[in-house]
Amino acid sequence: MTTARALVLEAPRQLAVRTFEVPDVGDDDAVLRVEACGLCGTDHEQFTGHLFPGYGFVPGHESVGVIETIGARAAERWNVRAGHRVAVEVFLSCRDCEACRAGAYQRCARHGLADMYGYVPAERAPGLWGGYAQYQYLAPDSLLCRVPASLDPVAATIFNPLGAGIRWGVTVPQTKPGDVVAVLGPGVRGLSVCAAAKHAGASFVMITGKGARDAQRLALARDFGADLAVDVDTADPVAELRAATGHLADVVVDVTAKAPAALGQAVQLARRAGTIVIAGTRASRDTPGFDPDLIVYKELRILGALGVDTAAYEAALALLETGRFPFAELPSRIVGFDGVAKLLADMAGEGDPPPVHGVVVPHEGS
Ligand SMILES: [Zn+2]
Ligand SMILES: [Zn+2]
């Protein structure tokens, strides 16, 4: 019998290494040998207790790994075999309910938000429901994307933020060649939106950040497709965009976190009949500088975007494979189990400056 070590978040800030039995697979399921699991804001909010799932559970919802064992029907359904490297979608899909058949499997009637990887209680067998583990269970209704052979597993974890960049920056706002795109927030998702917009043919991409905290990320943005990077503490993004292009933005994408002023800036940056995608949450009802009348006068389309989908992940993996943007060189911190707590605290803003991208490598040091 094989066992797997995994990190269980037992309560806020309490990560413990536990050993689980790796299940035998049946016809319809599989086991993934986790090679790398990317981290995002959700991970540090789970860790600090800001986002409350039922503790304890194995976190990790951006897994990349190799299929260790797989049942015959699962192999056919997912079109993968043992030994294939895959990225795992956080949501499950029954492939049969109304939402799943319409392609909106995030609202699957059978699974929905209750069964997301990285959220399921460890007491539900076989317990290995997340990526902070040497092996992750792949339930029959999993959704997988093949990882191109040229990508190493850590680089492939960018499938998740870049998938978000493609969906939020291109698919949802229907960004077209020649568009002027403004991106608010220079985290890995903001940089991904820049790359996705440029790859879709945007003629000009501006990104904004705020203060010293964002200086390094703004400096990086040019390598990811940004033509202009603006620190909103020292410059007016509307004036900067007008000076550079003579226009306002066709598409504005807000991927800020906890930045109440971003909505007002987005509305000001959008041209008449422009499109704004809001994918960042403010954690506040205050919206300083927001003039709702501008929505009317400019006839703006303001769209919310939550989550990503496998089509965007596939597109992200294909874009990573081209090597057009230097995602492999993003300042990242790669940790084994013993480095996870410190990394999550740093990402939550409680310690050292966070890396642009954090990754857990579960077999490190074990
Ligand atoms: Zn995530
Ligand atoms: Zn369904």
Short mmCIF file of C-alpha atoms and ligand atoms in Angstrom, two decimals:
data_model
loop_
_atom_site.label_atom_id
_atom_site.label_comp_id
_atom_site.label_asym_id
_atom_site.label_seq_id
_atom_site.Cartn_x
_atom_site.Cartn_y
_atom_site.Cartn_z
CA MET A 1 0.00 0.00 0.00
CA THR A 2 1.32 3.43 -0.94
CA THR A 3 1.01 6.38 1.37
CA ALA A 4 1.22 10.07 0.64
CA ARG A 5 2.30 12.93 2.82
CA ALA A 6 0.04 15.95 2.66
CA LEU A 7 -0.38 19.24 4.46
CA VAL A 8 -3.69 19.59 6.24
CA LEU A 9 -4.94 23.05 7.24
CA GLU A 10 -6.55 22.09 10.53
CA ALA A 11 -7.53 25.59 11.63
CA PRO A 12 -6.41 29.07 10.57
CA ARG A 13 -2.59 29.14 10.46
CA GLN A 14 -2.30 25.50 11.56
CA LEU A 15 -0.75 23.38 8.84
CA ALA A 16 0.16 19.83 9.84
CA VAL A 17 1.80 17.07 7.83
CA ARG A 18 -0.43 14.01 7.72
CA THR A 19 -0.05 10.70 5.97
CA PHE A 20 -2.88 9.35 3.86
CA GLU A 21 -3.39 6.07 2.11
CA VAL A 22 -3.23 6.50 -1.66
CA PRO A 23 -6.46 4.88 -2.93
CA ASP A 24 -6.67 2.11 -5.49
CA VAL A 25 -8.37 3.45 -8.57
CA GLY A 26 -11.48 2.03 -10.17
CA ASP A 27 -12.66 2.36 -13.74
CA ASP A 28 -13.59 6.01 -13.46
CA ASP A 29 -10.98 7.74 -11.34
CA ALA A 30 -7.25 8.31 -11.09
CA VAL A 31 -4.37 9.35 -8.87
CA LEU A 32 -2.07 12.24 -9.70
CA ARG A 33 1.53 12.44 -8.53
CA VAL A 34 1.60 16.15 -7.70
CA GLU A 35 4.74 17.86 -8.98
CA ALA A 36 3.87 21.49 -8.28
CA CYS A 37 0.91 23.48 -7.03
CA GLY A 38 0.60 27.20 -7.64
CA LEU A 39 -0.63 29.53 -4.90
CA CYS A 40 -2.91 32.53 -5.17
CA GLY A 41 -4.89 34.90 -2.97
CA THR A 42 -7.35 32.14 -2.12
CA ASP A 43 -4.56 30.12 -0.50
CA HIS A 44 -3.46 32.84 1.87
CA GLU A 45 -7.06 33.76 2.68
CA GLN A 46 -7.74 30.13 3.60
CA PHE A 47 -4.55 30.10 5.68
CA THR A 48 -5.34 33.28 7.61
CA GLY A 49 -9.01 32.34 8.04
CA HIS A 50 -10.39 35.21 5.94
CA LEU A 51 -12.02 32.70 3.65
CA PHE A 52 -13.74 30.10 5.71
CA PRO A 53 -14.02 26.56 4.41
CA GLY A 54 -14.62 23.63 6.74
CA TYR A 55 -11.31 22.81 8.39
CA GLY A 56 -9.33 20.59 8.17
CA PHE A 57 -8.65 20.00 4.55
CA VAL A 58 -5.74 19.65 2.12
CA PRO A 59 -5.51 23.03 0.35
CA GLY A 60 -4.12 23.53 -3.14
CA HIS A 61 -6.27 24.09 -6.22
CA GLU A 62 -3.69 24.85 -8.94
CA SER A 63 -2.08 21.43 -9.29
CA VAL A 64 0.21 20.15 -12.00
CA GLY A 65 1.43 16.58 -11.98
CA VAL A 66 1.75 13.25 -13.71
CA ILE A 67 -1.00 10.65 -13.87
CA GLU A 68 0.20 7.81 -11.63
CA THR A 69 -2.68 5.36 -12.05
CA ILE A 70 -5.90 5.69 -13.97
CA GLY A 71 -8.98 3.61 -14.69
CA ALA A 72 -9.85 2.62 -18.24
CA ARG A 73 -13.03 4.68 -18.53
CA ALA A 74 -11.36 7.71 -16.95
CA ALA A 75 -8.49 7.47 -19.45
CA GLU A 76 -11.00 7.49 -22.27
CA ARG A 77 -13.10 10.30 -20.80
CA TRP A 78 -10.12 12.59 -20.13
CA ASN A 79 -8.04 11.40 -23.08
CA VAL A 80 -4.96 10.87 -20.91
CA ARG A 81 -2.85 7.89 -19.85
CA ALA A 82 -0.55 7.08 -16.95
CA GLY A 83 2.62 9.14 -17.34
CA HIS A 84 0.92 12.12 -18.96
CA ARG A 85 1.48 15.51 -17.32
CA VAL A 86 -1.74 17.39 -16.65
CA ALA A 87 -3.10 20.51 -14.98
CA VAL A 88 -6.18 20.06 -12.82
CA GLU A 89 -9.21 22.35 -12.99
CA VAL A 90 -10.40 23.34 -9.51
CA PHE A 91 -14.05 22.60 -10.33
CA LEU A 92 -15.66 19.24 -10.99
CA SER A 93 -18.26 18.76 -13.71
CA CYS A 94 -20.95 16.05 -13.91
CA ARG A 95 -21.04 16.77 -17.69
CA ASP A 96 -24.78 16.14 -17.57
CA CYS A 97 -26.72 18.85 -15.72
CA GLU A 98 -28.09 21.95 -17.42
CA ALA A 99 -25.18 24.15 -16.30
CA CYS A 100 -22.54 21.62 -17.37
CA ARG A 101 -24.17 21.09 -20.75
CA ALA A 102 -24.21 24.87 -21.25
CA GLY A 103 -20.47 24.98 -20.49
CA ALA A 104 -20.99 26.77 -17.16
CA TYR A 105 -19.74 23.86 -15.10
CA GLN A 106 -18.73 26.20 -12.26
CA ARG A 107 -22.43 26.10 -11.38
CA CYS A 108 -22.72 22.30 -11.77
CA ALA A 109 -25.87 21.17 -9.96
CA ARG A 110 -24.12 18.08 -8.60
CA HIS A 111 -20.81 19.66 -7.54
CA GLY A 112 -20.66 23.46 -7.70
CA LEU A 113 -18.67 25.21 -5.00
CA ALA A 114 -18.93 22.31 -2.53
CA ASP A 115 -16.53 19.99 -4.30
CA MET A 116 -13.74 22.29 -5.43
CA TYR A 117 -10.23 20.87 -5.13
CA GLY A 118 -8.41 22.51 -2.26
CA TYR A 119 -11.60 22.97 -0.23
CA VAL A 120 -12.97 19.48 0.45
CA PRO A 121 -12.77 18.24 4.08
CA ALA A 122 -9.96 15.75 4.69
CA GLU A 123 -12.40 13.42 6.40
CA ARG A 124 -14.13 12.75 3.08
CA ALA A 125 -12.38 9.66 1.66
CA PRO A 126 -9.72 9.45 0.37
CA GLY A 127 -8.77 12.81 1.91
CA LEU A 128 -6.29 13.77 -0.82
CA TRP A 129 -8.48 16.51 -2.32
CA GLY A 130 -5.84 19.17 -2.80
CA GLY A 131 -2.44 19.95 -4.22
CA TYR A 132 -0.48 20.38 -0.99
CA ALA A 133 0.04 16.64 -1.18
CA GLN A 134 2.38 14.17 -2.83
CA TYR A 135 -0.60 12.51 -4.48
CA GLN A 136 -3.97 14.01 -5.32
CA TYR A 137 -7.10 11.97 -5.89
CA LEU A 138 -8.81 12.64 -9.23
CA ALA A 139 -12.52 11.96 -8.86
CA PRO A 140 -14.55 10.77 -11.87
CA ASP A 141 -15.94 14.23 -12.59
CA SER A 142 -12.51 15.95 -12.70
CA LEU A 143 -11.50 18.17 -15.60
CA LEU A 144 -7.90 17.94 -16.81
CA CYS A 145 -5.76 19.79 -19.34
CA ARG A 146 -2.71 18.17 -20.96
CA VAL A 147 0.54 20.05 -20.27
CA PRO A 148 2.82 20.43 -23.32
CA ALA A 149 5.98 18.33 -23.01
CA SER A 150 8.24 21.37 -23.26
CA LEU A 151 6.94 22.89 -20.01
CA ASP A 152 8.39 21.91 -16.66
CA PRO A 153 5.84 21.45 -13.88
CA VAL A 154 6.67 24.66 -11.98
CA ALA A 155 6.44 26.74 -15.17
CA ALA A 156 3.19 24.96 -16.02
CA THR A 157 1.53 26.17 -12.79
CA ILE A 158 1.19 29.52 -14.57
CA PHE A 159 -1.70 27.83 -16.42
CA ASN A 160 -3.93 29.14 -13.68
CA PRO A 161 -3.14 32.89 -13.55
CA LEU A 162 -2.60 33.03 -17.31
CA GLY A 163 -5.90 31.26 -17.87
CA ALA A 164 -7.47 33.99 -15.76
CA GLY A 165 -5.62 36.62 -17.79
CA ILE A 166 -7.02 35.18 -21.02
CA ARG A 167 -10.60 34.84 -19.77
CA TRP A 168 -10.77 38.18 -17.93
CA GLY A 169 -8.61 40.17 -20.34
CA VAL A 170 -9.75 38.79 -23.70
CA THR A 171 -12.69 36.37 -23.67
CA VAL A 172 -15.09 38.20 -21.34
CA PRO A 173 -14.51 41.74 -22.72
CA GLN A 174 -14.11 40.44 -26.32
CA THR A 175 -10.82 42.28 -26.75
CA LYS A 176 -10.01 42.79 -30.43
CA PRO A 177 -6.86 43.53 -32.41
CA GLY A 178 -6.09 47.24 -32.18
CA ASP A 179 -7.79 47.76 -28.80
CA VAL A 180 -6.30 49.96 -26.10
CA VAL A 181 -6.36 47.98 -22.86
CA ALA A 182 -5.84 49.27 -19.32
CA VAL A 183 -5.03 46.77 -16.57
CA LEU A 184 -5.37 47.73 -12.91
CA GLY A 185 -3.22 45.69 -10.53
CA PRO A 186 0.26 44.30 -11.33
CA GLY A 187 0.13 40.90 -9.60
CA VAL A 188 0.70 37.73 -11.57
CA ARG A 189 -2.89 37.97 -12.84
CA GLY A 190 -2.41 41.57 -13.96
CA LEU A 191 0.80 40.66 -15.77
CA SER A 192 -1.09 37.74 -17.30
CA VAL A 193 -3.87 40.05 -18.52
CA CYS A 194 -1.22 42.25 -20.19
CA ALA A 195 0.29 39.24 -21.96
CA ALA A 196 -3.09 37.86 -22.98
CA ALA A 197 -4.30 41.22 -24.32
CA LYS A 198 -1.09 41.77 -26.28
CA HIS A 199 -1.25 38.24 -27.65
CA ALA A 200 -4.84 38.94 -28.76
CA GLY A 201 -3.59 41.92 -30.74
CA ALA A 202 -4.14 44.88 -28.41
CA SER A 203 -2.34 47.87 -29.90
CA PHE A 204 -1.52 49.42 -26.53
CA VAL A 205 -1.54 48.03 -23.00
CA MET A 206 -1.22 50.13 -19.86
CA ILE A 207 -0.88 48.66 -16.36
CA THR A 208 -1.24 50.47 -13.05
CA GLY A 209 0.04 49.75 -9.58
CA LYS A 210 0.36 51.64 -6.33
CA GLY A 211 3.48 52.69 -4.50
CA ALA A 212 6.78 51.05 -3.62
CA ARG A 213 5.11 47.69 -3.02
CA ASP A 214 4.29 47.42 -6.73
CA ALA A 215 7.46 49.02 -8.16
CA GLN A 216 9.22 45.75 -9.04
CA ARG A 217 6.08 44.34 -10.67
CA LEU A 218 5.49 47.49 -12.72
CA ALA A 219 9.10 47.33 -13.90
CA LEU A 220 8.53 43.73 -15.04
CA ALA A 221 5.33 44.52 -16.91
CA ARG A 222 7.06 45.62 -20.12
CA ASP A 223 8.31 42.08 -20.62
CA PHE A 224 4.71 40.86 -20.40
CA GLY A 225 3.23 43.08 -23.07
CA ALA A 226 2.68 46.38 -21.23
CA ASP A 227 3.60 49.51 -23.20
CA LEU A 228 3.17 51.80 -20.20
CA ALA A 229 3.33 51.19 -16.44
CA VAL A 230 1.89 53.83 -14.12
CA ASP A 231 2.21 54.21 -10.36
CA VAL A 232 -1.11 55.80 -9.32
CA ASP A 233 0.58 57.31 -6.25
CA THR A 234 2.73 59.56 -8.41
CA ALA A 235 0.88 59.92 -11.73
CA ASP A 236 -2.68 60.20 -13.04
CA PRO A 237 -3.38 57.11 -15.17
CA VAL A 238 -6.06 58.89 -17.23
CA ALA A 239 -3.66 61.69 -18.18
CA GLU A 240 -0.88 59.18 -18.86
CA LEU A 241 -3.06 57.05 -21.11
CA ARG A 242 -4.31 60.09 -23.04
CA ALA A 243 -0.77 61.40 -23.44
CA ALA A 244 0.47 58.06 -24.74
CA THR A 245 -2.38 57.09 -27.05
CA GLY A 246 -4.60 60.15 -27.51
CA HIS A 247 -7.50 57.96 -26.34
CA LEU A 248 -9.07 56.32 -23.35
CA ALA A 249 -9.26 52.55 -23.02
CA ASP A 250 -11.50 50.29 -25.09
CA VAL A 251 -11.15 47.65 -22.38
CA VAL A 252 -10.33 48.12 -18.68
CA VAL A 253 -9.57 45.05 -16.56
CA ASP A 254 -9.53 45.44 -12.78
CA VAL A 255 -7.55 42.68 -11.08
CA THR A 256 -6.68 44.65 -7.97
CA ALA A 257 -7.13 43.22 -4.48
CA LYS A 258 -8.53 45.38 -1.69
CA ALA A 259 -8.15 48.60 -3.69
CA PRO A 260 -11.40 50.55 -3.16
CA ALA A 261 -10.38 53.36 -5.55
CA ALA A 262 -9.95 50.98 -8.50
CA LEU A 263 -13.61 51.08 -9.58
CA GLY A 264 -13.57 54.88 -9.89
CA GLN A 265 -10.34 54.71 -11.88
CA ALA A 266 -11.72 52.01 -14.15
CA VAL A 267 -14.79 54.11 -14.98
CA GLN A 268 -12.62 57.15 -15.69
CA LEU A 269 -10.19 55.19 -17.86
CA ALA A 270 -12.87 53.68 -20.09
CA ARG A 271 -13.77 55.36 -23.35
CA ARG A 272 -17.37 55.88 -24.48
CA ALA A 273 -19.04 52.48 -25.00
CA GLY A 274 -15.98 50.87 -23.48
CA THR A 275 -15.98 47.63 -21.51
CA ILE A 276 -14.85 47.18 -17.92
CA VAL A 277 -14.18 43.76 -16.41
CA ILE A 278 -14.15 43.61 -12.63
CA ALA A 279 -12.31 40.54 -11.41
CA GLY A 280 -10.74 41.98 -8.26
CA THR A 281 -12.62 42.27 -5.01
CA ARG A 282 -12.41 45.35 -2.81
CA ALA A 283 -13.29 43.86 0.58
CA SER A 284 -15.07 47.18 1.14
CA ARG A 285 -18.23 48.99 0.10
CA ASP A 286 -16.39 52.30 -0.22
CA THR A 287 -15.60 53.32 -3.77
CA PRO A 288 -13.79 56.67 -3.55
CA GLY A 289 -13.73 58.60 -6.81
CA PHE A 290 -16.47 56.44 -8.37
CA ASP A 291 -18.92 58.53 -10.42
CA PRO A 292 -21.88 56.28 -11.33
CA ASP A 293 -23.22 58.86 -13.81
CA LEU A 294 -20.23 58.17 -16.04
CA ILE A 295 -21.65 54.69 -16.65
CA VAL A 296 -24.68 56.38 -18.23
CA TYR A 297 -22.91 59.16 -20.09
CA LYS A 298 -20.27 56.82 -21.50
CA GLU A 299 -22.69 53.89 -22.00
CA LEU A 300 -20.21 51.57 -20.34
CA ARG A 301 -20.50 47.81 -20.12
CA ILE A 302 -19.34 46.67 -16.68
CA LEU A 303 -18.91 42.92 -16.38
CA GLY A 304 -17.98 40.80 -13.37
CA ALA A 305 -15.67 37.84 -13.89
CA LEU A 306 -15.35 35.00 -11.41
CA GLY A 307 -13.08 32.07 -12.07
CA VAL A 308 -11.69 30.62 -15.24
CA ASP A 309 -12.54 27.61 -17.41
CA THR A 310 -10.72 24.79 -19.14
CA ALA A 311 -10.85 26.52 -22.54
CA ALA A 312 -8.85 29.40 -21.06
CA TYR A 313 -6.46 27.00 -19.31
CA GLU A 314 -5.83 25.19 -22.60
CA ALA A 315 -5.16 28.52 -24.30
CA ALA A 316 -2.83 29.49 -21.45
CA LEU A 317 -0.82 26.29 -21.74
CA ALA A 318 -0.54 26.82 -25.50
CA LEU A 319 0.63 30.42 -24.98
CA LEU A 320 3.17 29.29 -22.36
CA GLU A 321 4.48 26.72 -24.82
CA THR A 322 5.24 29.47 -27.37
CA GLY A 323 7.63 31.12 -24.89
CA ARG A 324 6.50 34.56 -26.12
CA PHE A 325 6.46 35.97 -22.60
CA PRO A 326 9.08 35.16 -19.93
CA PHE A 327 6.77 33.60 -17.34
CA ALA A 328 9.48 31.12 -16.35
CA GLU A 329 11.56 34.08 -15.16
CA LEU A 330 8.89 35.62 -12.93
CA PRO A 331 10.22 36.23 -9.42
CA SER A 332 8.80 33.17 -7.72
CA ARG A 333 9.36 31.31 -4.49
CA ILE A 334 9.26 27.53 -4.64
CA VAL A 335 8.84 25.77 -1.32
CA GLY A 336 8.49 22.29 0.12
CA PHE A 337 5.99 21.58 2.90
CA ASP A 338 8.18 23.24 5.53
CA GLY A 339 8.17 26.58 3.69
CA VAL A 340 4.44 26.84 3.02
CA ALA A 341 3.30 28.60 6.21
CA LYS A 342 5.91 31.35 5.91
CA LEU A 343 5.17 31.83 2.21
CA LEU A 344 1.42 32.12 2.83
CA ALA A 345 1.97 34.62 5.65
CA ASP A 346 4.21 36.69 3.37
CA MET A 347 1.57 36.55 0.63
CA ALA A 348 -1.00 37.75 3.17
CA GLY A 349 1.18 40.82 3.76
CA GLU A 350 2.30 39.84 7.24
CA GLY A 351 6.02 39.34 6.73
CA ASP A 352 8.61 39.70 4.03
CA PRO A 353 7.62 41.05 0.61
CA PRO A 354 5.74 38.31 -1.24
CA PRO A 355 7.07 36.81 -4.47
CA VAL A 356 5.12 37.53 -7.67
CA HIS A 357 4.30 33.82 -7.80
CA GLY A 358 4.47 31.14 -5.10
CA VAL A 359 4.61 27.41 -5.76
CA VAL A 360 4.51 24.35 -3.50
CA VAL A 361 6.57 21.36 -4.61
CA PRO A 362 5.27 18.49 -2.45
CA HIS A 363 8.11 16.04 -3.05
CA GLU A 364 10.75 18.63 -2.10
CA GLY A 365 12.86 17.39 0.77
CA SER A 366 10.79 14.27 1.31
ZN ZN B 1 -6.02 30.06 -7.10
ZN ZN B 2 -23.08 19.32 -13.76
#
